[in-house]
Amino acid sequence: MITMTSEPINPDALRGQLFDPTAGAYCSFEGWVRNHNEGHEVERLEYEAYEPVAISEGEAILAEARERFGDVRAFCVHRTGMLEIGDCAVWVGVSSPHRDEAFSACRFIIDALKVRLPIWKKEHYTDGDSGWVNCERCAAHA
Amino acid sequence: MITMTSEPINPDALRGQLFDPTAGAYCSFEGWVRNHNEGHEVERLEYEAYEPVAISEGEAILAEARERFGDVRAFCVHRTGMLEIGDCAVWVGVSSPHRDEAFSACRFIIDALKVRLPIWKKEHYTDGDSGWVNCERCAAHA
Amino acid sequence: MKQITVRYFAMFRENAGVNSERLALDVATAADVFEATRDRHGSAEPQGHCKVAINDQMADWASPVEDGDTVLLFPPVAGG
Amino acid sequence: MKQITVRYFAMFRENAGVNSERLALDVATAADVFEATRDRHGSAEPQGHCKVAINDQMADWASPVEDGDTVLLFPPVAGG
């Protein structure tokens, strides 16, 4: 399951949903807002998502992970709106019988989410400028 | 830092200790007690550790991770004593600027902990038998 | 001419100044819609860095567009 | 002869029936201590699957043992 939320992510509650008596391994990944990117000092981040497609693409990615890595349970949550330094922007959790699959599926999911979901990130810099990440000619600092 | 504890592990509190304004990625691994192993139905697990060497070897592993993967913060905690199905037996958390290092360091640490720390696991089966894991000729089911 | 609703996101929305617009376009594919709106709004982002969905389904640039379709233009994404 | 304190863990402890014992042994290396205690307690675990520490420092089987040392015999480990 994948959800989008404008509220703070609570990893501990999400983790509990992945419990399974057959699961011996749990791997999670979180993306945190850090205070710098490519030489710029970041003050906060703004995430915009197009939810209908973000959800359907996210579910497709989770289904692909189950197909590739077998007996895994996987959830993810992505934040939207304005985030401050240290906030959790994305959480991915995977449980499985053994650790190989948990690590591999978790990595596969976050890598795919980053390039396939219709989500955009605008960085607001300490100098007052801002820019959309990955846009070649649109960022203020480009 | 590595610690050994006979109390339940609280991942959320531990995760908070890895916050750093330069960290954009966090990867955690947990080993959970599962209800089966190599065909046997497991009822509970007992962990015995020799703490002085478990701590010094654990710290050596964390130092090796920092040497290999650079700018990573890493903690781990290992349980001792009697654990039930679903209990968290080991927790590893790593934060770093980027996700490659977080995943790689987390995997390196759990792999090394499992083979280098003086920790032993006795499985108690639903049929009343028990056996030390990895011992070739000592387990009741061997 | 086909009636196409075009929705813009992130920098495309800021560039166009609107969330969406209904346009009468002489287009066959999603790529044609991309070009028509690029000419209209002056975006400089290469098509190869962008993605497109038609009626909430991810699509290829070669996908055909029909009268009444809603085409979603996604600038380079950056989740996570 | 050297006075060696040997500490047993997990299945080695169950096998020996004691946590530790002080033995007078004619030994040069950690491997010699392993063999002496194997003969004494009848453990069947191959040395190659086990580990050893001397005075709380991880050691090799070829490491020398001195009079008064404490040798820790670790059966196959299984953390995590």
GROMACS .gro file of C-alpha atoms in nm:
model
  444
    1MET     CA    1   0.000   0.000   0.000
    2ILE     CA    2   0.117   0.352  -0.076
    3THR     CA    3  -0.030   0.669   0.068
    4MET     CA    4   0.036   1.040   0.028
    5THR     CA    5  -0.001   1.266   0.329
    6SER     CA    6   0.039   1.628   0.427
    7GLU     CA    7   0.080   1.522   0.793
    8PRO     CA    8   0.409   1.415   0.959
    9ILE     CA    9   0.501   1.053   0.888
   10ASN     CA   10   0.500   0.819   1.189
   11PRO     CA   11   0.743   0.535   1.104
   12ASP     CA   12   0.674   0.340   1.421
   13ALA     CA   13   0.302   0.303   1.351
   14LEU     CA   14   0.371   0.206   0.989
   15ARG     CA   15   0.631  -0.051   1.090
   16GLY     CA   16   0.375  -0.225   1.308
   17GLN     CA   17   0.157  -0.290   1.005
   18LEU     CA   18   0.432  -0.505   0.852
   19PHE     CA   19   0.449  -0.753   1.141
   20ASP     CA   20   0.398  -1.109   1.033
   21PRO     CA   21   0.487  -1.423   1.227
   22THR     CA   22   0.675  -1.558   0.923
   23ALA     CA   23   0.886  -1.241   0.884
   24GLY     CA   24   1.241  -1.257   1.019
   25ALA     CA   25   1.370  -0.943   0.851
   26TYR     CA   26   1.257  -0.583   0.827
   27CYS     CA   27   1.428  -0.309   0.626
   28SER     CA   28   1.314   0.050   0.612
   29PHE     CA   29   1.430   0.356   0.425
   30GLU     CA   30   1.350   0.719   0.499
   31GLY     CA   31   1.433   1.028   0.300
   32TRP     CA   32   1.500   1.322   0.531
   33VAL     CA   33   1.511   1.687   0.433
   34ARG     CA   34   1.876   1.788   0.454
   35ASN     CA   35   2.018   2.136   0.484
   36HIS     CA   36   2.208   2.141   0.157
   37ASN     CA   37   2.187   2.023  -0.203
   38GLU     CA   38   2.445   2.064  -0.475
   39GLY     CA   39   2.622   2.346  -0.296
   40HIS     CA   40   2.308   2.537  -0.196
   41GLU     CA   41   2.191   2.589   0.162
   42VAL     CA   42   1.836   2.464   0.186
   43GLU     CA   43   1.591   2.612   0.435
   44ARG     CA   44   1.286   2.402   0.354
   45LEU     CA   45   1.133   2.184   0.085
   46GLU     CA   46   0.796   2.185  -0.085
   47TYR     CA   47   0.654   1.867  -0.235
   48GLU     CA   48   0.379   1.869  -0.492
   49ALA     CA   49   0.223   1.541  -0.601
   50TYR     CA   50  -0.045   1.441  -0.844
   51GLU     CA   51  -0.207   1.189  -0.617
   52PRO     CA   52  -0.423   0.974  -0.850
   53VAL     CA   53  -0.125   0.876  -1.065
   54ALA     CA   54   0.125   0.878  -0.774
   55ILE     CA   55  -0.092   0.617  -0.601
   56SER     CA   56  -0.146   0.399  -0.908
   57GLU     CA   57   0.222   0.412  -1.009
   58GLY     CA   58   0.323   0.345  -0.647
   59GLU     CA   59   0.096   0.039  -0.630
   60ALA     CA   60   0.246  -0.083  -0.960
   61ILE     CA   61   0.597  -0.050  -0.812
   62LEU     CA   62   0.497  -0.244  -0.499
   63ALA     CA   63   0.345  -0.519  -0.717
   64GLU     CA   64   0.668  -0.535  -0.920
   65ALA     CA   65   0.867  -0.568  -0.596
   66ARG     CA   66   0.652  -0.864  -0.487
   67GLU     CA   67   0.697  -1.022  -0.830
   68ARG     CA   68   1.077  -0.980  -0.820
   69PHE     CA   69   1.147  -1.056  -0.455
   70GLY     CA   70   0.873  -1.300  -0.365
   71ASP     CA   71   0.736  -1.319  -0.016
   72VAL     CA   72   0.769  -0.953   0.087
   73ARG     CA   73   0.524  -0.717   0.257
   74ALA     CA   74   0.588  -0.356   0.162
   75PHE     CA   75   0.432  -0.018   0.239
   76CYS     CA   76   0.530   0.335   0.159
   77VAL     CA   77   0.421   0.686   0.243
   78HIS     CA   78   0.522   1.012   0.076
   79ARG     CA   79   0.478   1.359   0.221
   80THR     CA   80   0.334   1.656   0.037
   81GLY     CA   81   0.340   2.026   0.121
   82MET     CA   82   0.605   2.225   0.306
   83LEU     CA   83   0.874   2.036   0.498
   84GLU     CA   84   1.148   2.158   0.730
   85ILE     CA   85   1.506   2.031   0.774
   86GLY     CA   86   1.500   1.686   0.937
   87ASP     CA   87   1.142   1.607   0.836
   88CYS     CA   88   1.075   1.265   0.686
   89ALA     CA   89   0.974   1.312   0.320
   90VAL     CA   90   0.932   0.948   0.227
   91TRP     CA   91   0.918   0.621   0.417
   92VAL     CA   92   0.949   0.269   0.272
   93GLY     CA   93   0.919  -0.043   0.488
   94VAL     CA   94   0.958  -0.406   0.385
   95SER     CA   95   0.931  -0.726   0.587
   96SER     CA   96   1.019  -1.073   0.458
   97PRO     CA   97   1.135  -1.411   0.585
   98HIS     CA   98   1.505  -1.336   0.513
   99ARG     CA   99   1.714  -1.019   0.493
  100ASP     CA  100   1.832  -1.042   0.132
  101GLU     CA  101   1.481  -0.985   0.001
  102ALA     CA  102   1.402  -0.714   0.255
  103PHE     CA  103   1.708  -0.507   0.159
  104SER     CA  104   1.669  -0.565  -0.216
  105ALA     CA  105   1.298  -0.488  -0.226
  106CYS     CA  106   1.337  -0.175  -0.012
  107ARG     CA  107   1.611  -0.043  -0.240
  108PHE     CA  108   1.416  -0.130  -0.554
  109ILE     CA  109   1.108   0.051  -0.425
  110ILE     CA  110   1.277   0.377  -0.323
  111ASP     CA  111   1.477   0.390  -0.647
  112ALA     CA  112   1.161   0.340  -0.852
  113LEU     CA  113   0.953   0.587  -0.648
  114LYS     CA  114   1.208   0.862  -0.704
  115VAL     CA  115   1.199   0.840  -1.082
  116ARG     CA  116   0.847   0.719  -1.159
  117LEU     CA  117   0.604   0.899  -0.930
  118PRO     CA  118   0.459   1.235  -1.038
  119ILE     CA  119   0.606   1.421  -0.743
  120TRP     CA  120   0.802   1.747  -0.762
  121LYS     CA  121   1.032   1.906  -0.510
  122LYS     CA  122   1.092   2.277  -0.483
  123GLU     CA  123   1.390   2.380  -0.275
  124HIS     CA  124   1.372   2.707  -0.084
  125TYR     CA  125   1.721   2.837  -0.014
  126THR     CA  126   1.847   3.042   0.277
  127ASP     CA  127   1.923   3.328   0.036
  128GLY     CA  128   1.554   3.357  -0.054
  129ASP     CA  129   1.576   3.188  -0.394
  130SER     CA  130   1.393   2.870  -0.483
  131GLY     CA  131   1.410   2.610  -0.756
  132TRP     CA  132   1.243   2.294  -0.879
  133VAL     CA  133   1.480   2.000  -0.839
  134ASN     CA  134   1.585   1.826  -1.164
  135CYS     CA  135   1.454   2.106  -1.387
  136GLU     CA  136   1.738   2.202  -1.616
  137ARG     CA  137   1.650   2.558  -1.696
  138CYS     CA  138   1.378   2.650  -1.452
  139ALA     CA  139   1.552   2.669  -1.115
  140ALA     CA  140   1.640   3.016  -0.993
  141HIS     CA  141   1.996   2.902  -0.939
  142ALA     CA  142   2.039   2.740  -1.282
  143MET     CA  143   2.753   0.286   1.932
  144ILE     CA  144   2.639  -0.067   2.003
  145THR     CA  145   2.449  -0.179   2.309
  146MET     CA  146   2.316  -0.508   2.440
  147THR     CA  147   1.988  -0.513   2.627
  148SER     CA  148   1.752  -0.757   2.792
  149GLU     CA  149   1.466  -0.503   2.750
  150PRO     CA  150   1.246  -0.461   2.439
  151ILE     CA  151   1.412  -0.255   2.165
  152ASN     CA  152   1.248   0.080   2.084
  153PRO     CA  153   1.340   0.160   1.720
  154ASP     CA  154   1.173   0.499   1.720
  155ALA     CA  155   1.382   0.635   2.007
  156LEU     CA  156   1.700   0.495   1.852
  157ARG     CA  157   1.621   0.645   1.511
  158GLY     CA  158   1.596   0.989   1.669
  159GLN     CA  159   1.958   0.966   1.780
  160LEU     CA  160   2.068   0.946   1.417
  161PHE     CA  161   1.914   1.278   1.312
  162ASP     CA  162   2.163   1.515   1.158
  163PRO     CA  163   2.085   1.822   0.945
  164THR     CA  164   2.325   1.695   0.676
  165ALA     CA  165   2.158   1.352   0.656
  166GLY     CA  166   1.921   1.297   0.364
  167ALA     CA  167   1.894   0.920   0.396
  168TYR     CA  168   1.817   0.674   0.674
  169CYS     CA  169   1.819   0.296   0.643
  170SER     CA  170   1.734   0.057   0.923
  171PHE     CA  171   1.733  -0.317   0.960
  172GLU     CA  172   1.558  -0.526   1.221
  173GLY     CA  173   1.579  -0.897   1.285
  174TRP     CA  174   1.245  -1.029   1.410
  175VAL     CA  175   1.182  -1.363   1.575
  176ARG     CA  176   0.993  -1.568   1.320
  177ASN     CA  177   0.782  -1.875   1.384
  178HIS     CA  178   0.987  -2.122   1.182
  179ASN     CA  179   1.345  -2.207   1.091
  180GLU     CA  180   1.466  -2.476   0.857
  181GLY     CA  181   1.141  -2.665   0.878
  182HIS     CA  182   1.095  -2.645   1.255
  183GLU     CA  183   0.816  -2.456   1.428
  184VAL     CA  184   0.975  -2.210   1.667
  185GLU     CA  185   0.796  -2.103   1.984
  186ARG     CA  186   1.057  -1.864   2.124
  187LEU     CA  187   1.426  -1.779   2.105
  188GLU     CA  188   1.692  -1.737   2.370
  189TYR     CA  189   1.993  -1.516   2.306
  190GLU     CA  190   2.312  -1.544   2.505
  191ALA     CA  191   2.589  -1.288   2.456
  192TYR     CA  192   2.931  -1.235   2.600
  193GLU     CA  193   2.895  -0.861   2.636
  194PRO     CA  194   3.255  -0.734   2.678
  195VAL     CA  195   3.364  -0.884   2.347
  196ALA     CA  196   3.026  -0.831   2.174
  197ILE     CA  197   3.059  -0.459   2.247
  198SER     CA  198   3.423  -0.429   2.140
  199GLU     CA  199   3.368  -0.632   1.821
  200GLY     CA  200   3.051  -0.433   1.749
  201GLU     CA  201   3.236  -0.104   1.785
  202ALA     CA  202   3.509  -0.238   1.553
  203ILE     CA  203   3.241  -0.324   1.293
  204LEU     CA  204   3.088   0.026   1.317
  205ALA     CA  205   3.435   0.183   1.276
  206GLU     CA  206   3.494  -0.034   0.968
  207ALA     CA  207   3.161   0.083   0.825
  208ARG     CA  208   3.261   0.447   0.869
  209GLU     CA  209   3.595   0.374   0.704
  210ARG     CA  210   3.430   0.202   0.407
  211PHE     CA  211   3.126   0.421   0.356
  212GLY     CA  212   3.246   0.761   0.477
  213ASP     CA  213   3.005   1.006   0.626
  214VAL     CA  214   2.765   0.767   0.800
  215ARG     CA  215   2.619   0.766   1.153
  216ALA     CA  216   2.537   0.416   1.271
  217PHE     CA  217   2.399   0.259   1.586
  218CYS     CA  218   2.294  -0.091   1.675
  219VAL     CA  219   2.128  -0.276   1.959
  220HIS     CA  220   2.108  -0.650   2.019
  221ARG     CA  221   1.868  -0.824   2.255
  222THR     CA  222   1.963  -1.090   2.505
  223GLY     CA  223   1.746  -1.331   2.700
  224MET     CA  224   1.416  -1.490   2.605
  225LEU     CA  225   1.227  -1.352   2.303
  226GLU     CA  226   0.882  -1.430   2.165
  227ILE     CA  227   0.763  -1.448   1.801
  228GLY     CA  228   0.761  -1.097   1.651
  229ASP     CA  229   1.009  -0.953   1.901
  230CYS     CA  230   1.291  -0.743   1.761
  231ALA     CA  231   1.620  -0.928   1.822
  232VAL     CA  232   1.854  -0.680   1.658
  233TRP     CA  233   1.824  -0.326   1.526
  234VAL     CA  234   2.072  -0.145   1.299
  235GLY     CA  235   2.021   0.218   1.194
  236VAL     CA  236   2.232   0.427   0.959
  237SER     CA  237   2.195   0.787   0.843
  238SER     CA  238   2.407   0.952   0.573
  239PRO     CA  239   2.386   1.232   0.317
  240HIS     CA  240   2.283   0.994   0.035
  241ARG     CA  241   2.101   0.663   0.018
  242ASP     CA  242   2.373   0.449  -0.140
  243GLU     CA  243   2.591   0.471   0.169
  244ALA     CA  244   2.298   0.426   0.409
  245PHE     CA  245   2.189   0.098   0.244
  246SER     CA  246   2.544  -0.034   0.197
  247ALA     CA  247   2.658   0.046   0.550
  248CYS     CA  248   2.340  -0.099   0.705
  249ARG     CA  249   2.383  -0.424   0.512
  250PHE     CA  250   2.755  -0.444   0.591
  251ILE     CA  251   2.688  -0.398   0.962
  252ILE     CA  252   2.414  -0.659   1.000
  253ASP     CA  253   2.611  -0.913   0.794
  254ALA     CA  254   2.920  -0.859   1.010
  255LEU     CA  255   2.726  -0.863   1.340
  256LYS     CA  256   2.574  -1.198   1.257
  257VAL     CA  257   2.906  -1.374   1.204
  258ARG     CA  258   3.147  -1.187   1.430
  259LEU     CA  259   2.973  -1.113   1.759
  260PRO     CA  260   2.990  -1.370   2.040
  261ILE     CA  261   2.614  -1.418   2.051
  262TRP     CA  262   2.433  -1.751   2.050
  263LYS     CA  263   2.075  -1.831   1.970
  264LYS     CA  264   1.884  -2.123   2.114
  265GLU     CA  265   1.560  -2.211   1.942
  266HIS     CA  266   1.278  -2.355   2.149
  267TYR     CA  267   1.042  -2.555   1.931
  268THR     CA  268   0.672  -2.610   1.967
  269ASP     CA  269   0.736  -2.983   2.017
  270GLY     CA  270   0.938  -2.908   2.334
  271ASP     CA  271   1.282  -2.964   2.184
  272SER     CA  272   1.544  -2.696   2.161
  273GLY     CA  273   1.871  -2.643   1.977
  274TRP     CA  274   2.159  -2.400   1.941
  275VAL     CA  275   2.151  -2.246   1.594
  276ASN     CA  276   2.454  -2.317   1.373
  277CYS     CA  277   2.584  -2.599   1.595
  278GLU     CA  278   2.633  -2.898   1.375
  279ARG     CA  279   2.597  -3.180   1.620
  280CYS     CA  280   2.453  -3.022   1.931
  281ALA     CA  281   2.097  -2.928   1.836
  282ALA     CA  282   1.827  -3.162   1.954
  283HIS     CA  283   1.698  -3.189   1.597
  284ALA     CA  284   2.037  -3.252   1.437
  285MET     CA  285  -0.921   1.979  -3.438
  286LYS     CA  286  -0.962   1.800  -3.106
  287GLN     CA  287  -1.078   1.941  -2.776
  288ILE     CA  288  -0.798   1.855  -2.531
  289THR     CA  289  -0.782   1.945  -2.164
  290VAL     CA  290  -0.419   1.996  -2.066
  291ARG     CA  291  -0.316   1.989  -1.700
  292TYR     CA  292   0.012   2.142  -1.589
  293PHE     CA  293   0.218   2.053  -1.281
  294ALA     CA  294   0.496   2.215  -1.079
  295MET     CA  295   0.717   2.429  -1.303
  296PHE     CA  296   0.488   2.374  -1.602
  297ARG     CA  297   0.199   2.517  -1.402
  298GLU     CA  298   0.407   2.815  -1.289
  299ASN     CA  299   0.520   2.864  -1.647
  300ALA     CA  300   0.169   2.846  -1.795
  301GLY     CA  301   0.014   3.050  -1.515
  302VAL     CA  302  -0.285   2.813  -1.501
  303ASN     CA  303  -0.354   2.467  -1.355
  304SER     CA  304  -0.522   2.351  -1.673
  305GLU     CA  305  -0.676   2.476  -1.993
  306ARG     CA  306  -0.902   2.343  -2.263
  307LEU     CA  307  -0.746   2.379  -2.606
  308ALA     CA  308  -0.859   2.306  -2.961
  309LEU     CA  309  -0.553   2.138  -3.110
  310ASP     CA  310  -0.461   1.966  -3.435
  311VAL     CA  311  -0.274   1.680  -3.265
  312ALA     CA  312  -0.233   1.305  -3.308
  313THR     CA  313  -0.011   1.206  -3.015
  314ALA     CA  314   0.089   1.311  -2.665
  315ALA     CA  315   0.413   1.445  -2.814
  316ASP     CA  316   0.212   1.679  -3.035
  317VAL     CA  317   0.033   1.816  -2.729
  318PHE     CA  318   0.369   1.869  -2.555
  319GLU     CA  319   0.496   2.067  -2.855
  320ALA     CA  320   0.180   2.273  -2.891
  321THR     CA  321   0.189   2.380  -2.526
  322ARG     CA  322   0.564   2.442  -2.539
  323ASP     CA  323   0.511   2.681  -2.828
  324ARG     CA  324   0.222   2.841  -2.639
  325HIS     CA  325   0.397   2.887  -2.304
  326GLY     CA  326   0.765   2.896  -2.395
  327SER     CA  327   0.889   2.615  -2.170
  328ALA     CA  328   1.245   2.505  -2.240
  329GLU     CA  329   1.242   2.167  -2.067
  330PRO     CA  330   1.337   1.883  -2.308
  331GLN     CA  331   1.056   1.636  -2.373
  332GLY     CA  332   1.288   1.344  -2.292
  333HIS     CA  333   1.309   1.458  -1.929
  334CYS     CA  334   0.932   1.480  -1.893
  335LYS     CA  335   0.649   1.230  -1.859
  336VAL     CA  336   0.289   1.224  -1.973
  337ALA     CA  337  -0.036   1.069  -1.861
  338ILE     CA  338  -0.363   1.053  -2.051
  339ASN     CA  339  -0.685   1.040  -1.848
  340ASP     CA  340  -0.483   0.949  -1.533
  341GLN     CA  341  -0.298   0.662  -1.705
  342MET     CA  342   0.076   0.690  -1.760
  343ALA     CA  343   0.137   0.701  -2.136
  344ASP     CA  344   0.413   0.721  -2.396
  345TRP     CA  345   0.481   1.029  -2.602
  346ALA     CA  346   0.371   0.825  -2.904
  347SER     CA  347   0.034   0.744  -2.744
  348PRO     CA  348  -0.263   0.871  -2.948
  349VAL     CA  349  -0.484   1.144  -2.803
  350GLU     CA  350  -0.855   1.155  -2.874
  351ASP     CA  351  -1.109   1.431  -2.872
  352GLY     CA  352  -1.208   1.498  -2.512
  353ASP     CA  353  -0.893   1.350  -2.355
  354THR     CA  354  -0.722   1.505  -2.056
  355VAL     CA  355  -0.346   1.517  -2.105
  356LEU     CA  356  -0.128   1.559  -1.793
  357LEU     CA  357   0.214   1.710  -1.855
  358PHE     CA  358   0.470   1.615  -1.590
  359PRO     CA  359   0.800   1.806  -1.574
  360PRO     CA  360   1.107   1.616  -1.443
  361VAL     CA  361   1.001   1.436  -1.125
  362ALA     CA  362   1.189   1.436  -0.796
  363GLY     CA  363   1.019   1.221  -0.537
  364GLY     CA  364   1.181   1.105  -0.217
  365MET     CA  365   5.244  -2.648   3.274
  366LYS     CA  366   5.045  -2.322   3.260
  367GLN     CA  367   4.753  -2.218   3.475
  368ILE     CA  368   4.477  -2.132   3.226
  369THR     CA  369   4.125  -2.017   3.305
  370VAL     CA  370   3.889  -2.147   3.039
  371ARG     CA  371   3.543  -1.992   2.996
  372TYR     CA  372   3.269  -2.178   2.812
  373PHE     CA  373   2.967  -2.029   2.634
  374ALA     CA  374   2.632  -2.155   2.507
  375MET     CA  375   2.657  -2.520   2.402
  376PHE     CA  376   3.016  -2.543   2.526
  377ARG     CA  377   2.897  -2.439   2.871
  378GLU     CA  378   2.610  -2.689   2.862
  379ASN     CA  379   2.854  -2.955   2.745
  380ALA     CA  380   3.115  -2.882   3.014
  381GLY     CA  381   2.856  -2.834   3.288
  382VAL     CA  382   3.046  -2.531   3.421
  383ASN     CA  383   3.084  -2.165   3.319
  384SER     CA  384   3.458  -2.174   3.363
  385GLU     CA  385   3.737  -2.378   3.515
  386ARG     CA  386   4.101  -2.328   3.601
  387LEU     CA  387   4.321  -2.593   3.443
  388ALA     CA  388   4.691  -2.676   3.453
  389LEU     CA  389   4.770  -2.741   3.087
  390ASP     CA  390   5.076  -2.813   2.877
  391VAL     CA  391   4.974  -2.579   2.594
  392ALA     CA  392   5.139  -2.327   2.363
  393THR     CA  393   4.847  -2.186   2.159
  394ALA     CA  394   4.472  -2.124   2.176
  395ALA     CA  395   4.428  -2.427   1.951
  396ASP     CA  396   4.600  -2.644   2.212
  397VAL     CA  397   4.351  -2.522   2.474
  398PHE     CA  398   4.061  -2.603   2.241
  399GLU     CA  399   4.193  -2.958   2.195
  400ALA     CA  400   4.259  -3.011   2.563
  401THR     CA  401   3.905  -2.909   2.661
  402ARG     CA  402   3.755  -3.107   2.374
  403ASP     CA  403   3.927  -3.418   2.503
  404ARG     CA  404   3.814  -3.333   2.855
  405HIS     CA  405   3.446  -3.266   2.774
  406GLY     CA  406   3.390  -3.460   2.453
  407SER     CA  407   3.258  -3.175   2.237
  408ALA     CA  408   3.226  -3.265   1.869
  409GLU     CA  409   3.214  -2.914   1.721
  410PRO     CA  410   3.492  -2.859   1.461
  411GLN     CA  411   3.747  -2.594   1.565
  412GLY     CA  412   3.706  -2.419   1.228
  413HIS     CA  413   3.346  -2.326   1.318
  414CYS     CA  414   3.443  -2.180   1.653
  415LYS     CA  415   3.616  -1.863   1.769
  416VAL     CA  416   3.848  -1.780   2.055
  417ALA     CA  417   3.931  -1.476   2.266
  418ILE     CA  418   4.219  -1.438   2.510
  419ASN     CA  419   4.171  -1.198   2.801
  420ASP     CA  420   3.866  -1.044   2.625
  421GLN     CA  421   4.052  -0.982   2.297
  422MET     CA  422   3.950  -1.177   1.987
  423ALA     CA  423   4.242  -1.403   1.893
  424ASP     CA  424   4.353  -1.659   1.635
  425TRP     CA  425   4.384  -2.027   1.708
  426ALA     CA  426   4.761  -1.985   1.656
  427SER     CA  427   4.780  -1.711   1.921
  428PRO     CA  428   5.014  -1.801   2.211
  429VAL     CA  429   4.865  -1.849   2.557
  430GLU     CA  430   5.058  -1.752   2.868
  431ASP     CA  431   5.044  -1.865   3.226
  432GLY     CA  432   4.750  -1.692   3.392
  433ASP     CA  433   4.558  -1.617   3.070
  434THR     CA  434   4.180  -1.647   3.044
  435VAL     CA  435   4.079  -1.828   2.725
  436LEU     CA  436   3.719  -1.782   2.603
  437LEU     CA  437   3.586  -2.062   2.385
  438PHE     CA  438   3.307  -1.951   2.153
  439PRO     CA  439   3.098  -2.215   1.975
  440PRO     CA  440   2.947  -2.119   1.633
  441VAL     CA  441   2.786  -1.776   1.672
  442ALA     CA  442   2.438  -1.679   1.556
  443GLY     CA  443   2.364  -1.313   1.623
  444GLY     CA  444   2.076  -1.125   1.468
   0.00000   0.00000   0.00000
